[in-house]
PDB file of C-alpha atoms in Angstrom:
ATOM      1  CA  UNK F 263    -141.423 -93.034   2.793  1.00 55.00           C
ATOM      2  CA  UNK F 264    -139.545 -90.018   1.383  1.00 61.00           C
ATOM      3  CA  UNK F 265    -136.220 -91.233   2.799  1.00 69.00           C
ATOM      4  CA  UNK F 266    -136.932 -94.687   1.336  1.00 67.00           C
ATOM      5  CA  UNK F 267    -137.203 -93.259  -2.204  1.00 62.00           C
ATOM      6  CA  UNK F 268    -134.100 -91.153  -1.704  1.00 70.00           C
ATOM      7  CA  UNK F 269    -132.101 -94.160  -0.465  1.00 73.00           C
ATOM      8  CA  UNK F 270    -133.391 -96.388  -3.279  1.00 69.00           C
ATOM      9  CA  UNK F 271    -132.818 -93.915  -6.131  1.00 71.00           C
ATOM     10  CA  UNK F 272    -129.061 -94.505  -6.657  1.00 74.00           C
ATOM     11  CA  UNK F 273    -129.713 -98.225  -7.169  1.00 74.00           C
ATOM     12  CA  UNK F 274    -132.702 -97.993  -9.511  1.00 74.00           C
ATOM     13  CA  UNK F 275    -132.898 -97.215 -13.210  1.00 77.00           C
ATOM     14  CA  UNK F 276    -136.214 -95.498 -12.602  1.00 78.00           C
ATOM     15  CA  UNK F 277    -138.855 -94.939  -9.946  1.00 79.00           C
ATOM     16  CA  UNK F 278    -142.432 -94.463 -11.130  1.00 80.00           C
ATOM     17  CA  UNK F 279    -144.438 -91.790  -9.352  1.00 81.00           C
ATOM     18  CA  UNK F 280    -148.025 -90.666  -9.934  1.00 79.00           C
ATOM     19  CA  UNK F 281    -147.468 -86.902  -9.668  1.00 81.00           C
ATOM     20  CA  UNK F 282    -145.106 -84.692 -11.666  1.00 83.00           C
ATOM     21  CA  UNK F 283    -144.982 -82.389  -8.636  1.00 81.00           C
ATOM     22  CA  UNK F 284    -143.628 -85.293  -6.585  1.00 80.00           C
ATOM     23  CA  UNK F 285    -141.051 -86.017  -9.302  1.00 82.00           C
ATOM     24  CA  UNK F 286    -139.811 -82.412  -9.063  1.00 82.00           C
ATOM     25  CA  UNK F 287    -139.737 -82.643  -5.252  1.00 82.00           C
ATOM     26  CA  UNK F 288    -137.595 -85.802  -5.194  1.00 79.00           C
ATOM     27  CA  UNK F 289    -135.270 -84.634  -7.949  1.00 80.00           C
ATOM     28  CA  UNK F 290    -134.368 -81.580  -5.855  1.00 79.00           C
ATOM     29  CA  UNK F 291    -133.199 -83.880  -3.043  1.00 74.00           C
ATOM     30  CA  UNK F 292    -131.504 -86.765  -4.852  1.00 73.00           C
ATOM     31  CA  UNK F 293    -128.278 -86.562  -6.863  1.00 63.00           C
ATOM     32  CA  UNK F 294    -128.341 -88.050 -10.362  1.00 60.00           C
ATOM     33  CA  UNK F 295    -131.564 -86.570 -11.686  1.00 64.00           C
ATOM     34  CA  UNK F 296    -133.790 -88.387 -14.106  1.00 75.00           C
ATOM     35  CA  UNK F 297    -134.447 -91.460 -11.985  1.00 75.00           C
ATOM     36  CA  UNK F 298    -137.995 -90.399 -11.062  1.00 80.00           C
ATOM     37  CA  UNK F 299    -140.623 -90.772 -13.788  1.00 81.00           C
ATOM     38  CA  UNK F 300    -144.247 -89.582 -13.858  1.00 81.00           C
ATOM     39  CA  UNK F 301    -146.817 -92.040 -15.203  1.00 81.00           C
ATOM     40  CA  UNK F 302    -150.562 -91.359 -14.687  1.00 81.00           C
ATOM     41  CA  UNK F 303    -152.213 -93.580 -12.107  1.00 77.00           C
ATOM     42  CA  UNK F 304    -154.649 -96.040 -13.709  1.00 78.00           C
ATOM     43  CA  UNK F 305    -158.133 -96.279 -12.228  1.00 77.00           C
ATOM     44  CA  UNK F 306    -158.788 -99.548 -10.427  1.00 74.00           C
ATOM     45  CA  UNK F 307    -162.100-101.308  -9.834  1.00 74.00           C
ATOM     46  CA  UNK F 308    -165.017-102.713 -11.814  1.00 72.00           C
ATOM     47  CA  UNK F 309    -166.375 -99.860 -13.927  1.00 66.00           C
ATOM     48  CA  UNK F 310    -169.025-101.848 -15.739  1.00 67.00           C
ATOM     49  CA  UNK F 311    -171.641-100.569 -13.304  1.00 62.00           C
ATOM     50  CA  UNK F 312    -174.350 -98.226 -14.646  1.00 50.00           C
ATOM     51  CA  UNK F 313    -173.794 -94.468 -14.997  1.00 55.00           C
ATOM     52  CA  UNK F 314    -177.195 -93.125 -13.807  1.00 61.00           C
ATOM     53  CA  UNK F 315    -177.227 -90.852 -10.693  1.00 61.00           C
ATOM     54  CA  UNK F 316    -179.277 -91.951  -7.701  1.00 62.00           C
ATOM     55  CA  UNK F 317    -182.618 -90.575  -6.647  1.00 72.00           C
ATOM     56  CA  UNK F 318    -182.563 -88.455  -4.564  1.00 81.00           C
ATOM     57  CA  UNK F 319    -179.424 -86.885  -6.038  1.00 89.00           C
ATOM     58  CA  UNK F 320    -176.343 -86.366  -3.890  1.00 95.00           C
ATOM     59  CA  UNK F 321    -172.730 -85.209  -4.043  1.00 96.00           C
ATOM     60  CA  UNK F 322    -170.055 -87.775  -3.184  1.00 97.00           C
ATOM     61  CA  UNK F 323    -166.705 -87.273  -1.462  1.00 97.00           C
ATOM     62  CA  UNK F 324    -164.417 -90.097  -0.432  1.00 96.00           C
ATOM     63  CA  UNK F 325    -161.007 -91.221   0.688  1.00 92.00           C
ATOM     64  CA  UNK F 326    -158.887 -90.468   3.734  1.00 89.00           C
ATOM     65  CA  UNK F 327    -155.352 -89.276   2.996  1.00 87.00           C
ATOM     66  CA  UNK F 328    -154.944 -85.534   3.535  1.00 92.00           C
ATOM     67  CA  UNK F 329    -158.626 -84.719   3.001  1.00 94.00           C
ATOM     68  CA  UNK F 330    -160.099 -81.355   3.977  1.00 94.00           C
ATOM     69  CA  UNK F 331    -163.559 -82.543   5.009  1.00 95.00           C
ATOM     70  CA  UNK F 332    -164.142 -79.621   7.430  1.00 95.00           C
ATOM     71  CA  UNK F 333    -164.005 -77.119   4.533  1.00 95.00           C
ATOM     72  CA  UNK F 334    -166.355 -79.240   2.418  1.00 96.00           C
ATOM     73  CA  UNK F 335    -168.831 -79.659   5.274  1.00 96.00           C
ATOM     74  CA  UNK F 336    -168.962 -75.945   5.993  1.00 95.00           C
ATOM     75  CA  UNK F 337    -169.234 -75.124   2.266  1.00 95.00           C
ATOM     76  CA  UNK F 338    -172.345 -77.284   1.834  1.00 96.00           C
ATOM     77  CA  UNK F 339    -174.005 -76.438   5.148  1.00 96.00           C
ATOM     78  CA  UNK F 340    -177.616 -75.456   4.425  1.00 94.00           C
ATOM     79  CA  UNK F 341    -177.540 -76.292   0.715  1.00 94.00           C
ATOM     80  CA  UNK F 342    -180.574 -78.133  -0.680  1.00 94.00           C
ATOM     81  CA  UNK F 343    -178.560 -81.226  -1.697  1.00 93.00           C
ATOM     82  CA  UNK F 344    -177.308 -84.219   0.233  1.00 95.00           C
ATOM     83  CA  UNK F 345    -173.567 -84.809   0.566  1.00 97.00           C
ATOM     84  CA  UNK F 346    -172.320 -88.332   1.235  1.00 97.00           C
ATOM     85  CA  UNK F 347    -168.796 -88.712   2.551  1.00 97.00           C
ATOM     86  CA  UNK F 348    -167.082 -92.100   2.613  1.00 96.00           C
ATOM     87  CA  UNK F 349    -163.910 -91.818   4.716  1.00 93.00           C
ATOM     88  CA  UNK F 350    -161.797 -94.982   4.842  1.00 87.00           C
ATOM     89  CA  UNK F 351    -160.268 -94.150   8.222  1.00 87.00           C
ATOM     90  CA  UNK F 352    -162.355 -92.520  10.986  1.00 87.00           C
ATOM     91  CA  UNK F 353    -159.163 -91.252  12.643  1.00 87.00           C
ATOM     92  CA  UNK F 354    -158.433 -89.145   9.539  1.00 88.00           C
ATOM     93  CA  UNK F 355    -161.894 -87.638   9.149  1.00 89.00           C
ATOM     94  CA  UNK F 356    -160.811 -84.512  11.012  1.00 88.00           C
ATOM     95  CA  UNK F 357    -164.181 -82.927  11.784  1.00 91.00           C
ATOM     96  CA  UNK F 358    -165.383 -82.640  15.385  1.00 89.00           C
ATOM     97  CA  UNK F 359    -168.339 -80.291  14.908  1.00 90.00           C
ATOM     98  CA  UNK F 360    -171.983 -81.137  14.540  1.00 94.00           C
ATOM     99  CA  UNK F 361    -172.774 -82.323  11.037  1.00 95.00           C
ATOM    100  CA  UNK F 362    -175.407 -80.420   9.068  1.00 97.00           C
ATOM    101  CA  UNK F 363    -178.587 -82.335   8.214  1.00 96.00           C
ATOM    102  CA  UNK F 364    -177.584 -82.615   4.552  1.00 96.00           C
ATOM    103  CA  UNK F 365    -174.238 -84.379   5.267  1.00 97.00           C
ATOM    104  CA  UNK F 366    -173.971 -88.134   5.825  1.00 96.00           C
ATOM    105  CA  UNK F 367    -170.625 -89.649   6.828  1.00 96.00           C
ATOM    106  CA  UNK F 368    -169.878 -93.349   6.534  1.00 95.00           C
ATOM    107  CA  UNK F 369    -166.644 -95.172   7.039  1.00 93.00           C
ATOM    108  CA  UNK F 370    -164.992 -98.353   5.730  1.00 88.00           C
ATOM    109  CA  UNK F 371    -166.627-100.012   2.717  1.00 88.00           C
ATOM    110  CA  UNK F 372    -165.610-102.678   0.203  1.00 90.00           C
ATOM    111  CA  UNK F 373    -164.126-101.167  -2.990  1.00 89.00           C
ATOM    112  CA  UNK F 374    -167.202-101.974  -5.112  1.00 90.00           C
ATOM    113  CA  UNK F 375    -169.533-100.257  -2.637  1.00 92.00           C
ATOM    114  CA  UNK F 376    -167.283 -97.178  -2.677  1.00 93.00           C
ATOM    115  CA  UNK F 377    -167.416 -97.150  -6.493  1.00 93.00           C
ATOM    116  CA  UNK F 378    -171.187 -97.692  -6.493  1.00 92.00           C
ATOM    117  CA  UNK F 379    -171.725 -94.707  -4.207  1.00 94.00           C
ATOM    118  CA  UNK F 380    -169.424 -92.631  -6.403  1.00 94.00           C
ATOM    119  CA  UNK F 381    -171.197 -93.791  -9.567  1.00 92.00           C
ATOM    120  CA  UNK F 382    -174.636 -92.877  -8.210  1.00 92.00           C
ATOM    121  CA  UNK F 383    -173.609 -89.308  -7.318  1.00 94.00           C
ATOM    122  CA  UNK F 384    -174.311 -86.154  -9.310  1.00 93.00           C
ATOM    123  CA  UNK F 385    -170.598 -85.345  -9.185  1.00 95.00           C
ATOM    124  CA  UNK F 386    -167.559 -86.004  -6.990  1.00 97.00           C
ATOM    125  CA  UNK F 387    -165.704 -83.609  -4.694  1.00 97.00           C
ATOM    126  CA  UNK F 388    -162.180 -84.533  -3.611  1.00 96.00           C
ATOM    127  CA  UNK F 389    -161.395 -81.938  -0.913  1.00 96.00           C
ATOM    128  CA  UNK F 390    -157.633 -82.122  -0.504  1.00 95.00           C
ATOM    129  CA  UNK F 391    -155.137 -80.378   1.703  1.00 92.00           C
ATOM    130  CA  UNK F 392    -152.370 -78.694  -0.275  1.00 89.00           C
ATOM    131  CA  UNK F 393    -149.188 -80.759  -0.328  1.00 83.00           C
ATOM    132  CA  UNK F 394    -146.345 -81.590  -2.678  1.00 76.00           C
ATOM    133  CA  UNK F 395    -146.639 -85.327  -2.055  1.00 79.00           C
ATOM    134  CA  UNK F 396    -149.424 -87.238  -3.809  1.00 79.00           C
ATOM    135  CA  UNK F 397    -152.809 -87.931  -2.293  1.00 86.00           C
ATOM    136  CA  UNK F 398    -156.290 -88.188  -3.758  1.00 90.00           C
ATOM    137  CA  UNK F 399    -155.159 -89.600  -7.114  1.00 88.00           C
ATOM    138  CA  UNK F 400    -157.057 -92.860  -6.803  1.00 92.00           C
ATOM    139  CA  UNK F 401    -160.352 -91.141  -6.010  1.00 94.00           C
ATOM    140  CA  UNK F 402    -159.866 -88.629  -8.846  1.00 94.00           C
ATOM    141  CA  UNK F 403    -159.104 -91.242 -11.511  1.00 92.00           C
ATOM    142  CA  UNK F 404    -161.911 -93.518 -10.329  1.00 93.00           C
ATOM    143  CA  UNK F 405    -164.412 -90.661 -10.592  1.00 94.00           C
ATOM    144  CA  UNK F 406    -163.121 -89.693 -14.036  1.00 92.00           C
ATOM    145  CA  UNK F 407    -163.317 -93.314 -15.204  1.00 91.00           C
ATOM    146  CA  UNK F 408    -166.959 -93.357 -14.089  1.00 91.00           C
ATOM    147  CA  UNK F 409    -167.581 -90.211 -16.145  1.00 90.00           C
ATOM    148  CA  UNK F 410    -168.182 -88.026 -13.095  1.00 92.00           C
ATOM    149  CA  UNK F 411    -167.376 -84.348 -12.948  1.00 93.00           C
ATOM    150  CA  UNK F 412    -164.655 -83.797 -10.355  1.00 96.00           C
ATOM    151  CA  UNK F 413    -164.120 -80.776  -8.129  1.00 96.00           C
ATOM    152  CA  UNK F 414    -160.841 -80.792  -6.230  1.00 95.00           C
ATOM    153  CA  UNK F 415    -158.226 -78.542  -4.664  1.00 93.00           C
ATOM    154  CA  UNK F 416    -155.708 -76.534  -6.665  1.00 91.00           C
ATOM    155  CA  UNK F 417    -152.028 -77.215  -5.822  1.00 88.00           C
ATOM    156  CA  UNK F 418    -152.819 -80.417  -3.943  1.00 85.00           C
ATOM    157  CA  UNK F 419    -150.861 -82.770  -6.237  1.00 84.00           C
ATOM    158  CA  UNK F 420    -153.597 -83.763  -8.729  1.00 87.00           C
ATOM    159  CA  UNK F 421    -153.001 -81.185 -11.484  1.00 87.00           C
ATOM    160  CA  UNK F 422    -151.614 -83.968 -13.691  1.00 88.00           C
ATOM    161  CA  UNK F 423    -155.149 -85.382 -13.812  1.00 89.00           C
ATOM    162  CA  UNK F 424    -157.425 -82.332 -13.693  1.00 91.00           C
ATOM    163  CA  UNK F 425    -157.233 -79.469 -16.171  1.00 89.00           C
ATOM    164  CA  UNK F 426    -159.325 -76.680 -14.680  1.00 92.00           C
ATOM    165  CA  UNK F 427    -162.492 -76.115 -16.671  1.00 90.00           C
ATOM    166  CA  UNK F 428    -161.818 -79.029 -19.036  1.00 87.00           C
ATOM    167  CA  UNK F 429    -161.525 -82.293 -17.131  1.00 86.00           C
ATOM    168  CA  UNK F 430    -162.725 -80.940 -13.796  1.00 91.00           C
ATOM    169  CA  UNK F 431    -162.751 -77.904 -11.563  1.00 94.00           C
ATOM    170  CA  UNK F 432    -159.848 -76.816  -9.374  1.00 93.00           C
ATOM    171  CA  UNK F 433    -160.697 -74.609  -6.391  1.00 93.00           C
ATOM    172  CA  UNK F 434    -158.544 -72.703  -3.931  1.00 89.00           C
ATOM    173  CA  UNK F 435    -158.113 -74.255  -0.504  1.00 79.00           C
TER     174      UNK F 435
END
């Protein structure tokens, strides 16, 4: 995909990207700077659903691209709260150990079910691997649109959406 953007850039007036970090990355590799533009990713889905957390309460994590589920699982092991993970692609889950009793992992779901599970959670964790290219944006903006507190990884390409301590919490990987 990176080579595609680099090949397309000389022929386009502008290429919209959802991460200012990605803009900086591409501009270092493509002559004629200024063709890449950052615009925040809009949240998609039906957000008219209620905002009340489920009973019993749980923490939600979801998505597949470049997720660090092993770190999340080990961080919550033994805590007195349930963690529900919704990974879109079982091949990308990346955890081979035995799951703790408080962690439930489910896979593919329709978009509205994903949003419903997110909406019902106490808060949302988006455990990302550090990378310059964008990943996790959709989950972050969906959670924010639902009014959920978001905890995610520092320097993992979502700093355009999360201001540490204001709009969410950024943690070290």
